CSV table of C-alpha atoms and ligand atoms in Angstrom, one decimal:
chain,number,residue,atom,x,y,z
A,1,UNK,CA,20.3,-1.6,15.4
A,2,UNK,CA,18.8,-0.3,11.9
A,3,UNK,CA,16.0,0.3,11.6
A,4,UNK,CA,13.0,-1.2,9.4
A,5,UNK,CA,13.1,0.9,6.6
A,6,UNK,CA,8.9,0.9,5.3
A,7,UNK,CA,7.3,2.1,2.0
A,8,UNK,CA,3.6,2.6,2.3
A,9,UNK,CA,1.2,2.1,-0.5
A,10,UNK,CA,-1.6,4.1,-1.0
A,11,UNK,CA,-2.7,7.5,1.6
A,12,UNK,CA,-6.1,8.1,2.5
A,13,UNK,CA,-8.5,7.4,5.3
A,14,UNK,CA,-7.7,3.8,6.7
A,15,UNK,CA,-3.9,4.3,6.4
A,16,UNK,CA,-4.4,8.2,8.0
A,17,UNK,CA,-6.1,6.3,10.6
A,18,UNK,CA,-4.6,2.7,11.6
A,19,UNK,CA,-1.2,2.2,9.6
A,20,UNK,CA,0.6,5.0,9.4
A,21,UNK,CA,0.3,5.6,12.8
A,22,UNK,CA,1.4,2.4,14.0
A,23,UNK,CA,4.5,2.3,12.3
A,24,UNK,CA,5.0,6.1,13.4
A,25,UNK,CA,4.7,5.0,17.1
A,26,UNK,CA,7.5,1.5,16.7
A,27,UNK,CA,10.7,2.8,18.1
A,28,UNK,CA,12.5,0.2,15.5
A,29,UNK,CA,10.6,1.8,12.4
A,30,UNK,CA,11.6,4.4,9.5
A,31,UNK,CA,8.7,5.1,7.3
A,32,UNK,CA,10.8,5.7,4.3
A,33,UNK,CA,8.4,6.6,1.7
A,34,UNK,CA,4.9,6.5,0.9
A,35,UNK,CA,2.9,5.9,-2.6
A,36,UNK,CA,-0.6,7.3,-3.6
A,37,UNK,CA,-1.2,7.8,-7.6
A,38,UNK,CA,-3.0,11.4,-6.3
A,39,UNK,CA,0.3,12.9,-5.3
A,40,UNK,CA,-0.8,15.5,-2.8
A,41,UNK,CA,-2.4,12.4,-0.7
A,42,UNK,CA,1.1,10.8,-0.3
A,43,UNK,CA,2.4,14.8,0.1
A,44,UNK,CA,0.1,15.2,2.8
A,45,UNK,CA,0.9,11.9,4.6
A,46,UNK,CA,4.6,12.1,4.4
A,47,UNK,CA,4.6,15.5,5.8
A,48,UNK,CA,2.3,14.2,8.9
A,49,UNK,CA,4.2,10.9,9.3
A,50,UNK,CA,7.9,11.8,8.6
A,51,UNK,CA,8.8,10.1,5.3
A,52,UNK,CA,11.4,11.7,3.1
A,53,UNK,CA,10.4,10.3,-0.4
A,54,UNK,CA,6.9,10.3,-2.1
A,55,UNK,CA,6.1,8.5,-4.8
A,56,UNK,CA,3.0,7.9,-7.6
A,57,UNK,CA,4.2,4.5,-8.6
A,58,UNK,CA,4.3,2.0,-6.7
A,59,UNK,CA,7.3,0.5,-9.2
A,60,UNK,CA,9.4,3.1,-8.7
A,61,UNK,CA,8.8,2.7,-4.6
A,62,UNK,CA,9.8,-0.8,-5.3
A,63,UNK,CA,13.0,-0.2,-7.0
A,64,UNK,CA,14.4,1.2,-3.3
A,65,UNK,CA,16.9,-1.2,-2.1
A,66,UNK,CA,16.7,-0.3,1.3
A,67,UNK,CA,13.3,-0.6,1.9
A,68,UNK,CA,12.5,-4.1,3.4
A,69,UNK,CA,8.9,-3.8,4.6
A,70,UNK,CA,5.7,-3.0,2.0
A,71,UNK,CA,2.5,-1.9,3.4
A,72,UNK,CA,-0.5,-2.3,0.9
A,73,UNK,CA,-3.6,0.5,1.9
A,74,UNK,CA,-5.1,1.1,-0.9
A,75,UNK,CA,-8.5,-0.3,-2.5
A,76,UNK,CA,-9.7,-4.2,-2.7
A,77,UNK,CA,-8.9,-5.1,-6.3
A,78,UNK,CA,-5.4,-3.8,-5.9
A,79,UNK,CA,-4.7,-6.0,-3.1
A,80,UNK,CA,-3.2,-8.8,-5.4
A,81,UNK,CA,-1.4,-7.0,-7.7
A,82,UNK,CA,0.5,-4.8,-5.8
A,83,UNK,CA,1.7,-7.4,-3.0
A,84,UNK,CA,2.5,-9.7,-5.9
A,85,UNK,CA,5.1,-7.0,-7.2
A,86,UNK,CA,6.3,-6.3,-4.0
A,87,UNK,CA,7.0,-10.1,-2.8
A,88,UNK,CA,8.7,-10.2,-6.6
A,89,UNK,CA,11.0,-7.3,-5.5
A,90,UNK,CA,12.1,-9.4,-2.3
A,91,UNK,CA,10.2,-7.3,0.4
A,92,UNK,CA,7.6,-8.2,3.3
A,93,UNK,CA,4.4,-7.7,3.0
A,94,UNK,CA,1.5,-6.1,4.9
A,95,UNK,CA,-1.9,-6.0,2.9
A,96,UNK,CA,-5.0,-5.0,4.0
A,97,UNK,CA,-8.0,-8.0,3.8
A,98,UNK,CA,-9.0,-9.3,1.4
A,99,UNK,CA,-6.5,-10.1,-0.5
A,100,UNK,CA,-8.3,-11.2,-3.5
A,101,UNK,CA,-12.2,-12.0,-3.5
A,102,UNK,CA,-11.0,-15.5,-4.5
A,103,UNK,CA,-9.2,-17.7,-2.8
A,104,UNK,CA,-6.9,-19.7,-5.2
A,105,UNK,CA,-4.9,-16.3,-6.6
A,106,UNK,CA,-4.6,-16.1,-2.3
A,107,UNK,CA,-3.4,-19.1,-2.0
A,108,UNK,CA,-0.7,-18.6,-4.9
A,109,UNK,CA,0.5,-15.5,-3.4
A,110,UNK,CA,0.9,-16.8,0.2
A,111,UNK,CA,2.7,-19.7,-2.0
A,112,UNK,CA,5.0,-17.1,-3.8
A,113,UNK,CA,5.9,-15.2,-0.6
A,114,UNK,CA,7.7,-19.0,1.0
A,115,UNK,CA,9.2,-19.1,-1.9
A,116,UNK,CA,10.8,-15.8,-2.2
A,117,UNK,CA,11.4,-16.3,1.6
A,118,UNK,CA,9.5,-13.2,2.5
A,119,UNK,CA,7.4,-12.1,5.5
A,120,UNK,CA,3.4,-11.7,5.4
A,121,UNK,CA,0.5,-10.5,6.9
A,122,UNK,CA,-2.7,-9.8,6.5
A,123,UNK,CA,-4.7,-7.1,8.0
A,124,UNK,CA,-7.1,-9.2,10.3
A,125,UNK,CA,-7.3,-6.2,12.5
A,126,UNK,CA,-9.3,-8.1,15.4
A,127,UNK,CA,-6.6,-10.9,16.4
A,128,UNK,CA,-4.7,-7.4,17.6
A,129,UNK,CA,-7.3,-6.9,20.3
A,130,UNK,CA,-5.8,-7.6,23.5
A,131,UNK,CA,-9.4,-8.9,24.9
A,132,UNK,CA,-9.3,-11.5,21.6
A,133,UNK,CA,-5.7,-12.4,22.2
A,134,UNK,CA,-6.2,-12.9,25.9
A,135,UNK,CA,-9.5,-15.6,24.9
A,136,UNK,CA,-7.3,-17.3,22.7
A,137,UNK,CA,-4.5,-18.0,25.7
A,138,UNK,CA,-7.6,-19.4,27.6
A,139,UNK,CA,-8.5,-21.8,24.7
A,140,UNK,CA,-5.1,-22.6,24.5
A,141,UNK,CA,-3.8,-23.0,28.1
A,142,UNK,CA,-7.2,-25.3,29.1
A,143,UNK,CA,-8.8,-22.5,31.1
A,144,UNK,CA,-12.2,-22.9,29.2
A,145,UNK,CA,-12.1,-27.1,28.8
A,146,UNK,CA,-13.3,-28.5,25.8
A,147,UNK,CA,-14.8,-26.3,23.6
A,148,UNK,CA,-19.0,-27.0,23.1
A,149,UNK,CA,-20.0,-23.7,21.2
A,150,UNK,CA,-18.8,-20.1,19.8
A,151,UNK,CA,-20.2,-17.1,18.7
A,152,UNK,CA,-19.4,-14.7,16.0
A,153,UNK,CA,-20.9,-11.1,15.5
A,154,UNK,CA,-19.4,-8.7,13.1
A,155,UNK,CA,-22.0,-6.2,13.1
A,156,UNK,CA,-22.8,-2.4,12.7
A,157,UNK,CA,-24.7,0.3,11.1
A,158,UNK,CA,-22.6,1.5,9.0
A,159,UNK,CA,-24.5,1.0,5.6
A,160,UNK,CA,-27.6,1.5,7.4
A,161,UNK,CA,-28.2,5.0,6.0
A,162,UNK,CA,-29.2,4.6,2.4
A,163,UNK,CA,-27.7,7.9,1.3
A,164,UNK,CA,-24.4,7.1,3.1
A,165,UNK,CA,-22.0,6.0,0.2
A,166,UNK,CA,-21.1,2.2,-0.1
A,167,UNK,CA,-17.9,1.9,-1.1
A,168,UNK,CA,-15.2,-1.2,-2.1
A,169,UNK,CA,-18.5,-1.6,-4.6
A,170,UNK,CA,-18.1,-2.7,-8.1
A,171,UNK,CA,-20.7,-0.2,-10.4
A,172,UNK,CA,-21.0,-2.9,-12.8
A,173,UNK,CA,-22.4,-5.6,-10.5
A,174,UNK,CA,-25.7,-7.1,-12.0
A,175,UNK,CA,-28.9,-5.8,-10.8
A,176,UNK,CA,-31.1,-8.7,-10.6
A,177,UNK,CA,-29.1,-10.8,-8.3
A,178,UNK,CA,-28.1,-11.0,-4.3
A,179,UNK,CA,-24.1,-9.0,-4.4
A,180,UNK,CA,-22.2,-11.1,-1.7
A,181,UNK,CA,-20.9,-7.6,0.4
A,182,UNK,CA,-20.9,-7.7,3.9
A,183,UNK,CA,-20.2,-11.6,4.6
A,184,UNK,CA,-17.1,-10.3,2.0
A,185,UNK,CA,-16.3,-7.1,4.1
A,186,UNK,CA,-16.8,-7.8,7.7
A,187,UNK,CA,-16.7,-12.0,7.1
A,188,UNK,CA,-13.5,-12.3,6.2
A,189,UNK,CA,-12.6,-10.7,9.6
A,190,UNK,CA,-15.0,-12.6,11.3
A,191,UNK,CA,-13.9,-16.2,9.8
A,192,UNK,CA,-10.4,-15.7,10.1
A,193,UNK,CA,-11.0,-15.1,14.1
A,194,UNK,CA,-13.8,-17.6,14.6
A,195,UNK,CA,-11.2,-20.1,12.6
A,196,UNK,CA,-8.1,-18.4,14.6
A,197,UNK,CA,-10.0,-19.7,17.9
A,198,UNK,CA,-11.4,-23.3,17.5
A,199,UNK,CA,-9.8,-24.9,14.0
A,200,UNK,CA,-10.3,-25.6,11.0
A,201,UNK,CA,-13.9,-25.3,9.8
A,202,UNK,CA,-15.4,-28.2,8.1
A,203,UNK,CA,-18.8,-27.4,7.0
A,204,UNK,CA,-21.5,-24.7,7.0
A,205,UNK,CA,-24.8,-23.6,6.0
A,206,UNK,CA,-26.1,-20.1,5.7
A,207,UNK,CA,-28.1,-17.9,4.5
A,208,UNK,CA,-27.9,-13.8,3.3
A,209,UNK,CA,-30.2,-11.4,2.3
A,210,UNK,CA,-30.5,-8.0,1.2
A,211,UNK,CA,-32.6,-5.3,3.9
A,212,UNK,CA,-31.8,-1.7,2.3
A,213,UNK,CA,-33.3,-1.9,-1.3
A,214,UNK,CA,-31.7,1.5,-2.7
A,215,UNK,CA,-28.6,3.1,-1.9
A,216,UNK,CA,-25.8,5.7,-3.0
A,217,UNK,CA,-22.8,3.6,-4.1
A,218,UNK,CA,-19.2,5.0,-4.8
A,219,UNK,CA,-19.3,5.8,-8.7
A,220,UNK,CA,-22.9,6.7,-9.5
A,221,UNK,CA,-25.4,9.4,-9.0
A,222,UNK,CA,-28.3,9.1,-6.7
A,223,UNK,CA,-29.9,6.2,-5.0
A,224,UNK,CA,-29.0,3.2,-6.8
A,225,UNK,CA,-31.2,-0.8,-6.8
A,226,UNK,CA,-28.7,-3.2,-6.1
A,227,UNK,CA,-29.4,-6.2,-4.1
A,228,UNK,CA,-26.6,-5.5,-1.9
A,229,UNK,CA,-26.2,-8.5,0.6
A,230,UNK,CA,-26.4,-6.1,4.4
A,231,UNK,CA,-26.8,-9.7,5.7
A,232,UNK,CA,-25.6,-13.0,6.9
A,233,UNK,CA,-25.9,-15.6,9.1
A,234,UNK,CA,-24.4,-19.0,9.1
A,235,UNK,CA,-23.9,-22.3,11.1
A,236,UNK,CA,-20.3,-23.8,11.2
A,237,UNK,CA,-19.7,-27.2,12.5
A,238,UNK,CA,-15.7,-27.4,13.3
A,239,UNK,CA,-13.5,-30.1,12.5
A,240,UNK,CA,-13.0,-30.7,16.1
A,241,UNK,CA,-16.5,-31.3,16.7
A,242,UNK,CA,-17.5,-27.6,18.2
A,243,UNK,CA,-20.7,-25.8,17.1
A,244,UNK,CA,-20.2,-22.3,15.4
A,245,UNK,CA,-22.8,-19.9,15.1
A,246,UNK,CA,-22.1,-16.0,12.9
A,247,UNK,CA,-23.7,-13.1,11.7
A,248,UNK,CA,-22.6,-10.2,10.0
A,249,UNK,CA,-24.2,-7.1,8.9
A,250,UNK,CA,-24.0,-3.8,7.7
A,251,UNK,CA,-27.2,-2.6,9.2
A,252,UNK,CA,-27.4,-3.7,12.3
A,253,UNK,CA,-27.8,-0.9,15.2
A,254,UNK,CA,-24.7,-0.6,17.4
A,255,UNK,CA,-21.3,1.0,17.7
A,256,UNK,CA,-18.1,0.1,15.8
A,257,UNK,CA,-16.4,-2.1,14.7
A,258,UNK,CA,-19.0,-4.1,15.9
A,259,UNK,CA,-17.3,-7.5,17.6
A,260,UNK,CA,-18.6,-10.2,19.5
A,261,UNK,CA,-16.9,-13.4,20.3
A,262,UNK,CA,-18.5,-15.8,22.8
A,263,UNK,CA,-16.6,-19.1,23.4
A,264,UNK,CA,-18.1,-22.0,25.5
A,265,UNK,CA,-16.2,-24.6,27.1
A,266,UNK,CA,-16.5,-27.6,29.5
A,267,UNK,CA,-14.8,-25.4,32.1
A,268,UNK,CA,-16.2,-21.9,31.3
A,269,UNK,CA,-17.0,-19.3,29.1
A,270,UNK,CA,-15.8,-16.1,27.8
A,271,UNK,CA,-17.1,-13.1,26.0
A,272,UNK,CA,-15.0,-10.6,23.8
A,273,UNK,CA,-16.8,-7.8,22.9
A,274,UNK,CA,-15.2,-5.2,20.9
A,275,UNK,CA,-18.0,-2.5,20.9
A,276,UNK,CA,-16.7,1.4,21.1
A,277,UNK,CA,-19.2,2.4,24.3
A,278,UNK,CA,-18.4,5.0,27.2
A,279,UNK,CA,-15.3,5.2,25.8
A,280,UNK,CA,-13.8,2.3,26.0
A,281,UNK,CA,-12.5,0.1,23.2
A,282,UNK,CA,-13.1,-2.9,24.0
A,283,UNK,CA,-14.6,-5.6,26.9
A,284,UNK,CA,-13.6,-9.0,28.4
A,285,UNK,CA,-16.1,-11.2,30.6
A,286,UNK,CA,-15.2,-14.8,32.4
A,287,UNK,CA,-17.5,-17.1,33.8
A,288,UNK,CA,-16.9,-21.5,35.1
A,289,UNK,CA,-18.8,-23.9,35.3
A,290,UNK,CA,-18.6,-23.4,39.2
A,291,UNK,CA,-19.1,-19.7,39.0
A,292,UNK,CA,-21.7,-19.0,36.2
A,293,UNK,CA,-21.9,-15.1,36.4
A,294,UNK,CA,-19.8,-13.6,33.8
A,295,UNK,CA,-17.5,-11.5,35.5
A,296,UNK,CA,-15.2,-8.2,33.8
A,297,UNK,CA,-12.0,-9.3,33.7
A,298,UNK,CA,-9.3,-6.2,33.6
A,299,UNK,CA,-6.5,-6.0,30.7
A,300,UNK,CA,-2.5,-5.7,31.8
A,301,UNK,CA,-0.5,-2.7,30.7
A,302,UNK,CA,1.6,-6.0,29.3
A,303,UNK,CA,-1.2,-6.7,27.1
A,304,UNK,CA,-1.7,-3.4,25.7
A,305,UNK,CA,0.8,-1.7,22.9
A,306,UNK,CA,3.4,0.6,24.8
A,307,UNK,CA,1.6,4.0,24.9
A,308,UNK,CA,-2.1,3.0,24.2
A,309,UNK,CA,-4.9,2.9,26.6
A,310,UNK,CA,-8.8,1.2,25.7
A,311,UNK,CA,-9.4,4.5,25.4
A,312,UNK,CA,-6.9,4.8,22.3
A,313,UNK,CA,-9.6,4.8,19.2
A,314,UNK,CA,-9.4,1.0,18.4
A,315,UNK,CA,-8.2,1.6,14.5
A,316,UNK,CA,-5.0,2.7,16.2
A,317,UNK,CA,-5.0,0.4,19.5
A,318,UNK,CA,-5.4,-2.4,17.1
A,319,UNK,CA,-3.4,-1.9,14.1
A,320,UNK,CA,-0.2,-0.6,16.7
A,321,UNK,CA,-0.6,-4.1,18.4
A,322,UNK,CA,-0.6,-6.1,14.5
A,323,UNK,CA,2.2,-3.6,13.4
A,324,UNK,CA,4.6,-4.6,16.4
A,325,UNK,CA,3.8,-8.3,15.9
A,326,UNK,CA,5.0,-7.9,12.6
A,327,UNK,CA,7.9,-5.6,13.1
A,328,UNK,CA,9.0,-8.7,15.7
A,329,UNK,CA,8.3,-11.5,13.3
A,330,UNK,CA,10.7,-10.1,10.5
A,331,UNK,CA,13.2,-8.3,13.0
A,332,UNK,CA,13.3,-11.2,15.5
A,333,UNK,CA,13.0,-13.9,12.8
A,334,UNK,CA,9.6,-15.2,15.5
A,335,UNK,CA,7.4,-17.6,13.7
A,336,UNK,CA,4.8,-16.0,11.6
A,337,UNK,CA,0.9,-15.8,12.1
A,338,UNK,CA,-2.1,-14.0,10.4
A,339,UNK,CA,-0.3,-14.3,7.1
A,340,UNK,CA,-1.4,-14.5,3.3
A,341,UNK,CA,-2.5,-18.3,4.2
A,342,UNK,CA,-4.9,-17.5,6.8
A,343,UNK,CA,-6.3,-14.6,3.9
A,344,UNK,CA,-6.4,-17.6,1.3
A,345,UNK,CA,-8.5,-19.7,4.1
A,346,UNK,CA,-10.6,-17.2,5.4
A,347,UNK,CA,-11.5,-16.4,1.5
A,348,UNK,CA,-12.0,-20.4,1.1
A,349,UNK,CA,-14.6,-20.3,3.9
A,350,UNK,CA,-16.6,-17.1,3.1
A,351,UNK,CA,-16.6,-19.0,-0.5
A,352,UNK,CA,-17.9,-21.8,1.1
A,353,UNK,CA,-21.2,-19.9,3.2
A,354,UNK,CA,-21.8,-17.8,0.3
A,355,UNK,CA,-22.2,-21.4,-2.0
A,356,UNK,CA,-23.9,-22.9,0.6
A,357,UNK,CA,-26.7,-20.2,0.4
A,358,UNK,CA,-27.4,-19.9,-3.1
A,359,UNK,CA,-27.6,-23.7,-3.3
A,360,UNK,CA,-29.6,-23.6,0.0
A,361,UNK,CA,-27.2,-26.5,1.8
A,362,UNK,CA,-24.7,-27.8,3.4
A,363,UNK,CA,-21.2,-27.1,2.0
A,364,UNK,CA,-17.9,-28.2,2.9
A,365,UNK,CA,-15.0,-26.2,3.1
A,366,UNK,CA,-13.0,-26.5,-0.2
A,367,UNK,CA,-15.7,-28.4,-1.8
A,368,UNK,CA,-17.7,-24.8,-2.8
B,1,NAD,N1,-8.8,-4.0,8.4
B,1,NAD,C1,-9.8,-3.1,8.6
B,1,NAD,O1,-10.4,-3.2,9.7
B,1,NAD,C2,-10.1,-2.1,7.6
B,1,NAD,C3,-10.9,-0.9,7.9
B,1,NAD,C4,-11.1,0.0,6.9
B,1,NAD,C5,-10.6,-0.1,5.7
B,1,NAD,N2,-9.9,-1.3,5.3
B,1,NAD,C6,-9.4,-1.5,4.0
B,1,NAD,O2,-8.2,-0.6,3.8
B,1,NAD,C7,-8.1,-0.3,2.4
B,1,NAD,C8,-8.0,1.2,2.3
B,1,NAD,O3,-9.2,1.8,2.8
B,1,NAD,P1,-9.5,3.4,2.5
B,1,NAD,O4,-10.8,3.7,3.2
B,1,NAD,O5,-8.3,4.2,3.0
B,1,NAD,O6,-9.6,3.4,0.9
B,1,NAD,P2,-9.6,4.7,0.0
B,1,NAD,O7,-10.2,4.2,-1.3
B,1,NAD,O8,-10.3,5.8,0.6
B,1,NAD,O9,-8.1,5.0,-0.2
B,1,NAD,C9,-7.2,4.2,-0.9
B,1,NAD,C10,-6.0,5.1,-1.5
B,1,NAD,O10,-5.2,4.2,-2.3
B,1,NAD,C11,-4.8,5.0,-3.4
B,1,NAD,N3,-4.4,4.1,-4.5
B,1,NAD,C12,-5.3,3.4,-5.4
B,1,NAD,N4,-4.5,2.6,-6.2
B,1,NAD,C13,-3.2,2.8,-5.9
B,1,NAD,C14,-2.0,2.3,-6.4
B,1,NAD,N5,-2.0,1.4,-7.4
B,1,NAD,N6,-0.9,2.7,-5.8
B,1,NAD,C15,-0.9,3.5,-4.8
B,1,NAD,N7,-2.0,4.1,-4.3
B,1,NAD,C16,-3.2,3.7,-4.8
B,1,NAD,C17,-6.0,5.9,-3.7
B,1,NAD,O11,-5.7,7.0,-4.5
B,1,NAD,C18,-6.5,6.3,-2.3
B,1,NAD,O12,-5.8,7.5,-1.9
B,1,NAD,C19,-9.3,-0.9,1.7
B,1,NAD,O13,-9.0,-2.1,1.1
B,1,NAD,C20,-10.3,-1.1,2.9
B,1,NAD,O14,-11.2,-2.2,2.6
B,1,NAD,C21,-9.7,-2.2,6.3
């Protein structure tokens, strides 16, 4: 069988870390050129990762026949535009989150993509943990009952460190008001599996606040006063009638990248939590109702992309697993999931708490 023939835009850190190396490790994958507009990044990579042709523009990438499969890696506000020109020139799509920090232009691409016929996804890293996949076949098969309650923590201390660089920051934000960041950041993640797990959310209330007054941010000198939201919590109530409680923060004290999912049913309960500690990725706790203590439940080889471990560093465990989903869903023709649409939603809902805290109530989804 050929093989997928990928062009990668965009070379440094995240794709270094997560992308490149899970389409490196799919059997059925050709990494056939990669795109940075500072050459010697996309030099670099293609030498480490095997891709014959390097590019600076992404249009000249494009014009390549023979590659079917775009991967978008490059900063937030080029999300949009570049997987808009890619769907245009026929290929599937892979772009990291967000796609746009609005959701209609989300929506419109997801909408341009079905019409073009063309494969998406978005990079929701955390529905490629095997812990958070193995909750959702509990939900789903009737293990945990009706579902009462669930938990969402996206949390770290990344930003904690006021002379650690914020970065994905626009310089000309205003000064003298709360900068939606991490509910942005770390929510949409968050949403998208809270949403992925019990439905569609109907309402929420929240609210966000800045804790670190002064920081370095990407683009300026020195310590710099923005009221940079670190952040968030918010209540969800679930058009099926389930309870949603989340958090996220950029200055909370713990390991990355920071997970917690706890989902409580009529039958039981389980906890997903995707905290880096003792080396080990990620952990998976079951309890019923006629056996309260939560007990460790062990992952399958099955369950796990070929190769990987929980000891693999979870950038890589995660982004190998949503690579050979995708890979499957445009090879295999499977039915699609964690596309542009769920980007558009999750973006709908993040809209939704950040409304519902500047106007200090309830909001419903879509109404914000
Ligand atoms: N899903 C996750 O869990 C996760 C984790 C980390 C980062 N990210 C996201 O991944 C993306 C990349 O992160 P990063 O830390 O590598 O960012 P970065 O800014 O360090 O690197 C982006 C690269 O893209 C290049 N670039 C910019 N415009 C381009 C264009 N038009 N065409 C081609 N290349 C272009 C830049 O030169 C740079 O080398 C960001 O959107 C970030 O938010 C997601």
């Amino acid at each position: 069988m050929a093989k997928l023939r990928v062009g990668v835009l965009g070379a440094h850190a995240w794709a270094e870390k997560a992308h490149l190396p899970g389409w490196a490790a799919h059997p059925d994958v050709e990494i056939a050129a990669i795109c940075d507009i500072e050459r010697s990044r996309a030099e670099r990579m293609a030498e480490m990762f095997g891709a014959k042709a390097v590019y600076t523009d992404h249009r000249e990438l494009l014009a390549d026949a023979s590659i079917q499969a775009i991967d978008v890696c490059t900063p937030t506000v080029t999300h949009l535009p570049l997987s808009l020109d890619a769907i245009a020139a026929g290929k599937h799509v892979m772009s990291e989150k967000p796609l746009h920090t609005q959701a209609q232009p989300a929506f419109d691409a997801a909408a341009a993509a079905a019409a073009k016929g063309v494969r998406t996804k978005l990079g929701f890293t955390f529905r490629y943990s095997p812990a958070i996949r193995r909750l959702k076949g509990w939900i789903e098969d009737g293990t945990l009952g009706e579902i009462f309650h669930i938990h969402g923590l996206e949390q770290n201390s990344q930003f904690l460190d006021p002379d650690y660089e914020l970065r994905q920051f626009d310089v000309s934000s205003p000064r003298d008001r709360l900068i939606p960041a991490s509910i942005v950041g770390y929510g949409s993640h968050l949403v998208d599996l809270m949403r992925w797990l019990g439905g569609e959310f109907a309402s929420v209330a929240s609210t966000m606040r800045n804790f670190v007054p002064e920081r370095l941010v990407r683009g300026l000198e020195g310590r710099q006063r923005f009221q940079v939201e670190d952040g968030t919590v918010a209540l969800v109530e679930y058009e099926r009638g389930a309870h949603g409680m989340l958090q996220t923060s950029y200055v909370a004290v713990g390991n990355y990248p920071g997970i917690e999912i706890r989902v409580y049913g009529s039958k039981g309960a389980a906890v997903a939590r995707l905290v880096t500690e003792f080396g080990q990725a990620e952990t998976l706790t079951l309890a019923k109702a006629d056996d309260v203590e939560f007990r460790p439940q062990a992952l399958t080889e099955a369950e796990l992309p070929p190769g990987t471990t929980l000891a693999t560093p979870w950038p890589e465990l995660y982004f190998r697993n949503l690579i050979r989903f995708f890979v499957d869903e445009i090879v295999e023709g499977r039915p699609e999931e964690c596309t542009f649409l769920d980007g558009a939603k999750s973006q709908q809902i993040v809209d939704a708490i950040v409304a519902a805290h500047f106007g200090r109530r309830w909001v419903d989804v879509g109404a914000a």
